[in-house]
Coordinates of N, CA, C and O in Angstrom, one line a residue:
Q133 N 25.0 21.0 -49.6 CA 25.9 22.0 -50.0 C 25.4 23.2 -50.2 O 24.5 23.4 -51.0
I134 N 25.6 24.3 -49.6 CA 25.1 25.6 -49.8 C 26.2 26.4 -50.5 O 27.3 26.6 -50.1
Q135 N 25.7 26.9 -51.7 CA 26.7 27.8 -52.4 C 26.2 29.3 -52.3 O 25.0 29.6 -52.5
L136 N 27.0 30.1 -51.9 CA 26.9 31.5 -51.6 C 27.4 32.4 -52.7 O 28.5 32.1 -53.1
V137 N 26.7 33.4 -53.1 CA 27.2 34.2 -54.2 C 27.2 35.5 -53.7 O 26.1 36.2 -53.5
E138 N 28.4 36.4 -53.8 CA 28.4 37.8 -53.5 C 28.5 38.7 -54.8 O 29.1 38.1 -55.8
S139 N 28.1 39.9 -54.6 CA 28.2 40.7 -55.7 C 28.1 42.2 -55.1 O 27.7 42.3 -53.9
G140 N 28.4 43.1 -56.0 CA 28.4 44.5 -55.7 C 29.7 45.2 -55.2 O 29.8 46.3 -55.0
G141 N 30.7 44.5 -55.3 CA 32.0 45.2 -55.2 C 32.5 46.0 -56.2 O 31.8 46.1 -57.3
G142 N 33.5 46.7 -56.1 CA 34.1 47.7 -57.1 C 35.1 48.7 -56.5 O 35.5 48.4 -55.4
S143 N 35.3 49.7 -57.1 CA 36.3 50.7 -56.7 C 35.5 52.0 -56.6 O 34.6 52.3 -57.2
V144 N 35.9 52.5 -55.5 CA 35.2 53.9 -54.9 C 36.2 54.7 -54.2 O 37.1 54.4 -53.7
Q145 N 36.0 56.0 -54.2 CA 36.9 56.9 -53.5 C 36.6 56.9 -52.2 O 35.5 56.6 -51.7
P146 N 37.6 57.4 -51.4 CA 37.2 57.5 -49.9 C 36.1 58.4 -49.6 O 36.1 59.3 -50.4
G147 N 35.3 58.0 -48.7 CA 34.0 58.7 -48.4 C 32.8 58.2 -49.2 O 31.6 58.6 -48.9
G148 N 33.1 57.5 -50.2 CA 31.9 56.8 -51.1 C 31.3 55.6 -50.3 O 31.5 55.2 -49.3
S149 N 30.3 55.2 -51.1 CA 29.4 54.0 -50.6 C 29.4 52.8 -51.6 O 29.6 53.1 -53.0
L150 N 29.2 51.6 -51.1 CA 29.0 50.5 -52.1 C 27.9 49.8 -51.2 O 27.9 49.7 -49.9
R151 N 27.2 48.8 -51.9 CA 26.2 48.0 -51.5 C 26.7 46.5 -51.7 O 26.6 46.2 -53.0
L152 N 27.1 45.7 -50.9 CA 27.3 44.3 -51.2 C 26.0 43.4 -51.0 O 25.3 43.7 -50.1
S153 N 26.0 42.4 -51.9 CA 24.7 41.4 -51.8 C 25.4 40.1 -51.7 O 26.2 39.8 -52.3
C154 N 24.5 39.2 -51.0 CA 24.9 37.8 -50.8 C 23.6 37.1 -51.0 O 22.5 37.4 -50.3
T155 N 23.5 36.0 -51.8 CA 22.4 35.1 -52.1 C 22.9 33.8 -52.1 O 24.1 33.5 -52.2
A156 N 21.9 32.8 -52.1 CA 22.4 31.3 -52.2 C 21.3 30.7 -53.2 O 20.1 30.4 -52.7
P157 N 21.7 30.8 -54.4 CA 20.8 30.3 -55.4 C 20.3 28.8 -55.2 O 21.0 27.9 -54.8
G158 N 19.0 28.8 -55.2 CA 18.4 27.4 -54.9 C 18.3 26.9 -53.4 O 17.9 25.9 -53.2
F159 N 18.6 27.9 -52.6 CA 18.6 27.5 -51.2 C 18.1 28.8 -50.4 O 18.5 30.0 -50.6
S160 N 17.1 28.6 -49.5 CA 16.7 29.7 -48.7 C 17.6 30.1 -47.3 O 17.9 29.1 -46.8
L161 N 18.0 31.3 -47.3 CA 18.6 31.7 -46.3 C 17.8 32.2 -45.1 O 18.4 32.6 -43.9
D162 N 16.6 32.2 -45.1 CA 15.7 32.6 -44.2 C 16.1 32.0 -42.7 O 16.1 33.0 -41.9
H163 N 16.5 30.9 -42.4 CA 16.7 30.3 -41.2 C 18.0 30.3 -41.0 O 18.4 29.2 -39.9
F164 N 19.0 30.9 -41.5 CA 20.4 30.7 -41.4 C 21.0 32.2 -41.0 O 20.7 33.2 -41.8
P165 N 21.9 32.2 -40.2 CA 22.7 33.4 -39.9 C 23.4 33.7 -41.0 O 23.9 32.7 -41.7
V166 N 23.9 34.8 -41.3 CA 24.7 35.3 -42.5 C 25.9 36.3 -41.9 O 25.4 37.2 -41.0
A167 N 27.1 36.1 -42.3 CA 28.0 37.1 -41.7 C 28.8 37.5 -43.1 O 28.8 36.9 -44.0
W168 N 29.3 38.7 -42.9 CA 30.3 39.3 -43.9 C 31.8 39.4 -43.3 O 31.7 39.7 -42.1
F169 N 32.7 38.7 -44.1 CA 34.0 38.8 -43.4 C 34.8 39.6 -44.6 O 34.3 39.7 -45.7
R170 N 35.9 40.0 -44.3 CA 36.9 40.6 -45.3 C 38.3 40.2 -45.1 O 38.7 39.9 -43.9
Q171 N 39.1 40.2 -46.1 CA 40.4 39.8 -45.8 C 41.3 40.5 -46.9 O 41.1 40.8 -48.2
A172 N 42.2 41.6 -46.3 CA 43.1 42.3 -47.1 C 44.4 41.6 -47.5 O 44.8 40.6 -46.8
P173 N 45.1 42.1 -48.3 CA 46.4 41.2 -48.8 C 47.4 41.3 -47.5 O 47.6 42.3 -46.8
G174 N 47.7 40.0 -47.1 CA 48.5 39.9 -46.1 C 48.2 40.0 -44.6 O 48.9 39.9 -43.7
K175 N 46.8 40.0 -44.6 CA 46.1 40.0 -43.3 C 45.2 38.9 -43.2 O 45.0 38.2 -44.2
E176 N 44.8 38.6 -41.9 CA 43.9 37.6 -41.7 C 42.4 38.0 -42.0 O 42.2 39.0 -42.0
R177 N 41.6 36.9 -42.2 CA 40.3 37.3 -42.6 C 39.6 37.7 -41.2 O 39.9 37.0 -40.2
E178 N 38.9 38.7 -41.3 CA 38.2 39.3 -40.1 C 36.7 39.4 -40.4 O 36.3 39.9 -41.4
G179 N 35.9 39.3 -39.2 CA 34.5 39.4 -39.2 C 34.3 40.8 -39.3 O 34.8 41.8 -38.6
V180 N 33.2 41.1 -40.1 CA 32.8 42.6 -40.3 C 31.4 42.8 -39.7 O 31.2 43.6 -39.0
S181 N 30.5 41.9 -40.1 CA 29.1 42.0 -39.4 C 28.4 40.7 -39.6 O 28.9 39.8 -40.4
S182 N 27.4 40.5 -38.9 CA 26.7 39.3 -38.9 C 25.1 39.7 -38.6 O 24.8 40.6 -37.8
I183 N 24.1 38.8 -38.9 CA 22.8 39.0 -38.8 C 22.2 37.7 -38.5 O 22.4 36.7 -39.1
S184 N 21.5 37.7 -37.3 CA 20.9 36.6 -36.8 C 19.6 36.2 -37.6 O 18.9 36.9 -38.1
S185 N 19.4 34.8 -37.6 CA 18.2 34.5 -38.3 C 17.0 34.3 -37.3 O 16.0 34.0 -37.9
V186 N 17.4 34.4 -36.2 CA 16.3 34.1 -34.9 C 15.5 35.4 -34.8 O 14.3 35.3 -34.8
D187 N 16.3 36.3 -34.5 CA 15.6 37.7 -34.2 C 16.0 38.9 -34.9 O 15.6 40.1 -34.8
G188 N 16.9 38.7 -36.0 CA 17.5 39.8 -36.9 C 18.4 40.7 -36.1 O 18.8 41.6 -36.7
S189 N 18.9 40.3 -34.9 CA 20.0 41.0 -34.2 C 21.2 41.1 -35.2 O 21.4 40.2 -35.9
T190 N 21.9 42.3 -35.2 CA 23.0 42.5 -35.9 C 24.4 42.8 -35.0 O 24.1 43.3 -33.9
Y191 N 25.3 42.5 -35.7 CA 26.6 42.6 -34.9 C 27.6 43.4 -35.9 O 27.5 43.0 -37.1
Y192 N 28.5 44.1 -35.4 CA 29.5 44.8 -36.2 C 30.8 44.8 -35.4 O 31.1 44.9 -34.3
A193 N 31.8 44.8 -36.3 CA 33.2 44.9 -35.8 C 33.4 46.5 -35.4 O 32.7 47.3 -36.2
D194 N 34.2 46.7 -34.4 CA 34.2 48.2 -34.0 C 34.6 49.0 -35.1 O 34.4 50.3 -35.2
S195 N 35.5 48.6 -36.0 CA 36.0 49.3 -37.0 C 35.1 49.9 -38.2 O 35.3 50.7 -38.8
V196 N 33.7 49.2 -38.1 CA 32.9 49.5 -39.2 C 31.6 50.0 -38.5 O 30.6 50.5 -39.3
K197 N 31.4 50.1 -37.1 CA 30.3 50.6 -36.5 C 30.0 51.9 -37.0 O 30.9 53.0 -37.0
G198 N 28.8 52.3 -37.2 CA 28.3 53.4 -37.6 C 28.3 53.8 -39.1 O 27.9 54.9 -39.6
R199 N 29.1 52.9 -39.9 CA 29.5 53.2 -41.3 C 28.8 52.2 -42.0 O 28.5 52.3 -43.4
F200 N 28.8 50.8 -41.5 CA 28.3 49.7 -42.4 C 26.7 49.3 -41.6 O 26.7 49.3 -40.5
T201 N 26.0 48.9 -42.5 CA 24.7 48.2 -42.1 C 24.4 46.9 -42.7 O 24.4 47.1 -44.0
I202 N 24.2 45.9 -41.9 CA 23.7 44.7 -42.5 C 22.3 44.6 -42.5 O 21.6 45.0 -41.6
S203 N 21.6 43.8 -43.6 CA 20.1 43.8 -43.6 C 19.8 42.5 -44.4 O 20.7 42.0 -45.1
R204 N 18.7 42.1 -44.2 CA 18.1 40.8 -44.8 C 16.8 41.1 -45.7 O 15.9 41.8 -45.0
D205 N 16.7 40.6 -46.7 CA 15.4 40.7 -47.5 C 15.1 39.4 -47.8 O 15.6 38.8 -48.7
K206 N 14.1 38.8 -47.0 CA 13.7 37.3 -47.1 C 12.9 37.2 -48.5 O 13.2 36.1 -48.8
A207 N 12.3 37.9 -48.8 CA 11.4 38.0 -50.1 C 12.4 37.7 -51.3 O 12.3 37.0 -52.2
K208 N 13.5 38.3 -51.3 CA 14.5 38.3 -52.3 C 15.6 37.4 -52.1 O 16.5 37.1 -52.9
N209 N 15.7 36.6 -50.9 CA 16.7 35.7 -50.4 C 18.0 36.3 -50.5 O 18.9 35.8 -51.0
M210 N 18.1 37.5 -50.0 CA 19.4 38.5 -50.0 C 19.7 38.9 -48.7 O 18.8 39.1 -47.8
V211 N 21.0 39.1 -48.5 CA 21.7 39.6 -47.3 C 22.4 40.8 -47.9 O 23.3 40.5 -48.8
Y212 N 22.4 42.0 -47.5 CA 23.0 43.1 -47.9 C 24.0 43.5 -46.9 O 23.8 43.5 -45.7
L213 N 25.1 44.1 -47.3 CA 25.9 45.1 -46.5 C 26.3 46.4 -47.1 O 26.8 46.5 -48.2
Q214 N 25.4 47.5 -46.6 CA 25.7 48.7 -47.0 C 26.6 49.5 -46.4 O 27.0 49.5 -45.3
M215 N 27.7 49.9 -47.1 CA 28.9 50.4 -46.6 C 29.1 51.8 -47.0 O 29.0 52.2 -48.3
D216 N 29.1 52.7 -46.1 CA 29.2 54.2 -46.2 C 30.4 54.6 -45.7 O 31.1 54.0 -44.6
S217 N 30.7 55.9 -46.0 CA 32.0 56.5 -45.5 C 33.2 55.6 -45.6 O 33.9 55.6 -44.6
L218 N 33.3 55.2 -46.7 CA 34.5 54.2 -46.9 C 35.7 54.7 -46.7 O 35.9 55.9 -47.1
K219 N 36.7 53.8 -46.1 CA 38.1 54.4 -46.0 C 38.9 53.4 -46.8 O 38.5 52.4 -47.0
S220 N 40.1 53.9 -47.0 CA 41.2 53.0 -47.9 C 41.3 51.7 -46.9 O 41.6 50.7 -47.6
E221 N 41.3 51.9 -45.6 CA 41.6 50.6 -44.9 C 40.5 49.5 -45.0 O 40.3 48.4 -44.5
D222 N 39.2 50.0 -45.6 CA 38.4 48.9 -46.0 C 38.6 48.1 -47.2 O 37.8 47.2 -47.6
T223 N 39.7 48.4 -47.9 CA 40.0 47.7 -49.1 C 40.2 46.3 -48.9 O 41.1 45.9 -47.9
A224 N 39.5 45.2 -49.3 CA 39.7 44.0 -49.0 C 38.8 43.1 -49.9 O 38.0 43.6 -50.8
V225 N 39.0 41.8 -50.0 CA 38.0 40.9 -50.6 C 37.0 40.6 -49.5 O 37.3 40.4 -48.3
Y226 N 35.6 40.8 -49.8 CA 34.7 40.6 -48.7 C 33.9 39.4 -49.1 O 33.5 39.1 -50.3
Y227 N 33.8 38.6 -48.2 CA 33.1 37.2 -48.3 C 31.9 37.2 -47.4 O 31.7 37.8 -46.5
C228 N 30.8 36.4 -47.8 CA 29.7 36.2 -47.1 C 29.9 34.6 -46.6 O 30.2 33.8 -47.3
A229 N 29.2 34.4 -45.5 CA 29.3 32.9 -45.1 C 28.0 32.7 -44.2 O 27.3 33.7 -43.6
T230 N 27.8 31.4 -44.0 CA 26.7 31.1 -43.2 C 27.1 29.7 -42.4 O 28.1 29.0 -42.8
A231 N 26.2 29.5 -41.5 CA 26.5 28.3 -40.5 C 25.3 27.5 -40.0 O 24.3 28.1 -40.1
H232 N 25.5 26.3 -39.9 CA 24.5 25.5 -39.4 C 24.2 25.7 -37.8 O 23.0 25.7 -37.2
V233 N 25.4 26.1 -37.1 CA 25.4 26.4 -35.6 C 26.1 27.6 -35.5 O 27.1 27.9 -35.9
W234 N 25.3 28.6 -34.8 CA 26.0 29.9 -34.6 C 25.5 30.5 -33.2 O 24.4 30.3 -32.8
Y235 N 26.5 31.1 -32.7 CA 26.2 32.0 -31.5 C 26.7 33.3 -31.5 O 27.8 33.7 -32.0
P236 N 25.9 34.2 -31.0 CA 26.2 35.6 -31.2 C 27.6 35.8 -30.7 O 28.2 36.7 -31.0
S237 N 28.0 35.2 -29.5 CA 29.3 35.5 -28.8 C 30.4 35.1 -29.7 O 31.5 35.6 -29.5
T238 N 30.2 34.5 -30.8 CA 31.4 33.9 -31.7 C 31.1 34.4 -33.1 O 31.6 33.8 -34.0
W239 N 30.3 35.4 -33.5 CA 29.9 35.7 -34.7 C 30.9 36.0 -35.6 O 30.9 35.9 -36.9
Y240 N 32.0 36.6 -35.0 CA 33.1 37.1 -35.9 C 34.3 36.0 -36.0 O 35.2 36.4 -36.7
S241 N 34.0 34.7 -35.7 CA 35.2 33.8 -35.8 C 34.8 32.9 -37.0 O 33.8 32.2 -37.2
S242 N 35.8 32.9 -38.0 CA 35.5 32.4 -39.2 C 35.5 31.0 -39.4 O 35.0 30.4 -40.1
D243 N 36.0 30.4 -38.1 CA 36.1 28.9 -38.1 C 34.7 28.3 -37.7 O 34.4 27.1 -37.6
K244 N 33.8 29.2 -37.3 CA 32.4 28.9 -36.9 C 31.5 28.6 -38.1 O 30.2 28.3 -38.0
Y245 N 32.0 29.1 -39.2 CA 31.1 29.1 -40.5 C 31.6 27.9 -41.3 O 32.5 27.5 -41.6
D246 N 30.3 27.3 -42.0 CA 30.5 26.2 -42.8 C 30.5 26.4 -44.3 O 31.1 25.6 -45.0
Y247 N 29.9 27.5 -44.7 CA 29.7 27.7 -46.3 C 30.2 29.1 -46.5 O 29.8 30.0 -45.8
W248 N 30.8 29.2 -47.6 CA 31.5 30.5 -47.9 C 31.3 30.9 -49.4 O 31.3 30.0 -50.2
G249 N 31.1 32.0 -49.8 CA 31.1 32.4 -51.0 C 32.6 32.7 -51.7 O 33.5 32.6 -50.9
L250 N 32.7 33.0 -52.8 CA 34.0 33.2 -53.4 C 34.6 34.6 -53.1 O 35.8 34.8 -53.5
G251 N 33.8 35.5 -52.8 CA 34.3 36.9 -52.5 C 34.1 37.9 -53.7 O 33.9 37.6 -54.7
T252 N 34.2 39.2 -53.1 CA 34.0 40.3 -54.1 C 35.0 41.4 -53.6 O 35.1 41.7 -52.5
Q253 N 35.7 41.9 -54.5 CA 36.7 42.6 -54.3 C 36.1 44.1 -54.0 O 35.2 44.8 -54.9
V254 N 36.6 44.9 -52.9 CA 36.3 46.3 -52.8 C 37.6 47.0 -52.5 O 38.3 46.6 -51.8
T255 N 37.7 48.0 -53.5 CA 38.9 48.9 -53.4 C 38.4 50.3 -53.1 O 37.8 50.8 -53.8
V256 N 39.1 50.9 -52.1 CA 38.7 52.2 -51.9 C 40.1 53.2 -52.0 O 41.1 52.9 -51.3
S257 N 40.0 53.8 -53.2 CA 41.3 54.6 -53.4 C 41.0 56.0 -54.0 O 40.0 55.9 -54.7
S258 N 41.8 57.0 -53.7 CA 41.5 58.2 -54.4 C 42.5 58.2 -55.9 O 42.3 59.2 -56.6

């Protein structure tokens, strides 16, 4: 069983930035893909970004392209989501997830992921 832990959420004004972190205590994420999802109240969980374990390729939802950046620090066993130019519509609980079997073509599908963190709240409001 892989336990994922997110951190870094908080409240920020529109236009601000936050960096979310995801780690797996006692387990190496080096050879696993990692994705970030988010879920706003009353909405379905949506894929935000993902990073491949094979070649480091990254993937983004259209709504966050150019504003969010996913990265991996293998030495620290961390995956980050740098979120810039935040908008009110980015308000949600953000989750990181990983999978045993992963394909780039379905990186955004929550049902393709086996392990999830408990989430961290991000609120963008003036």
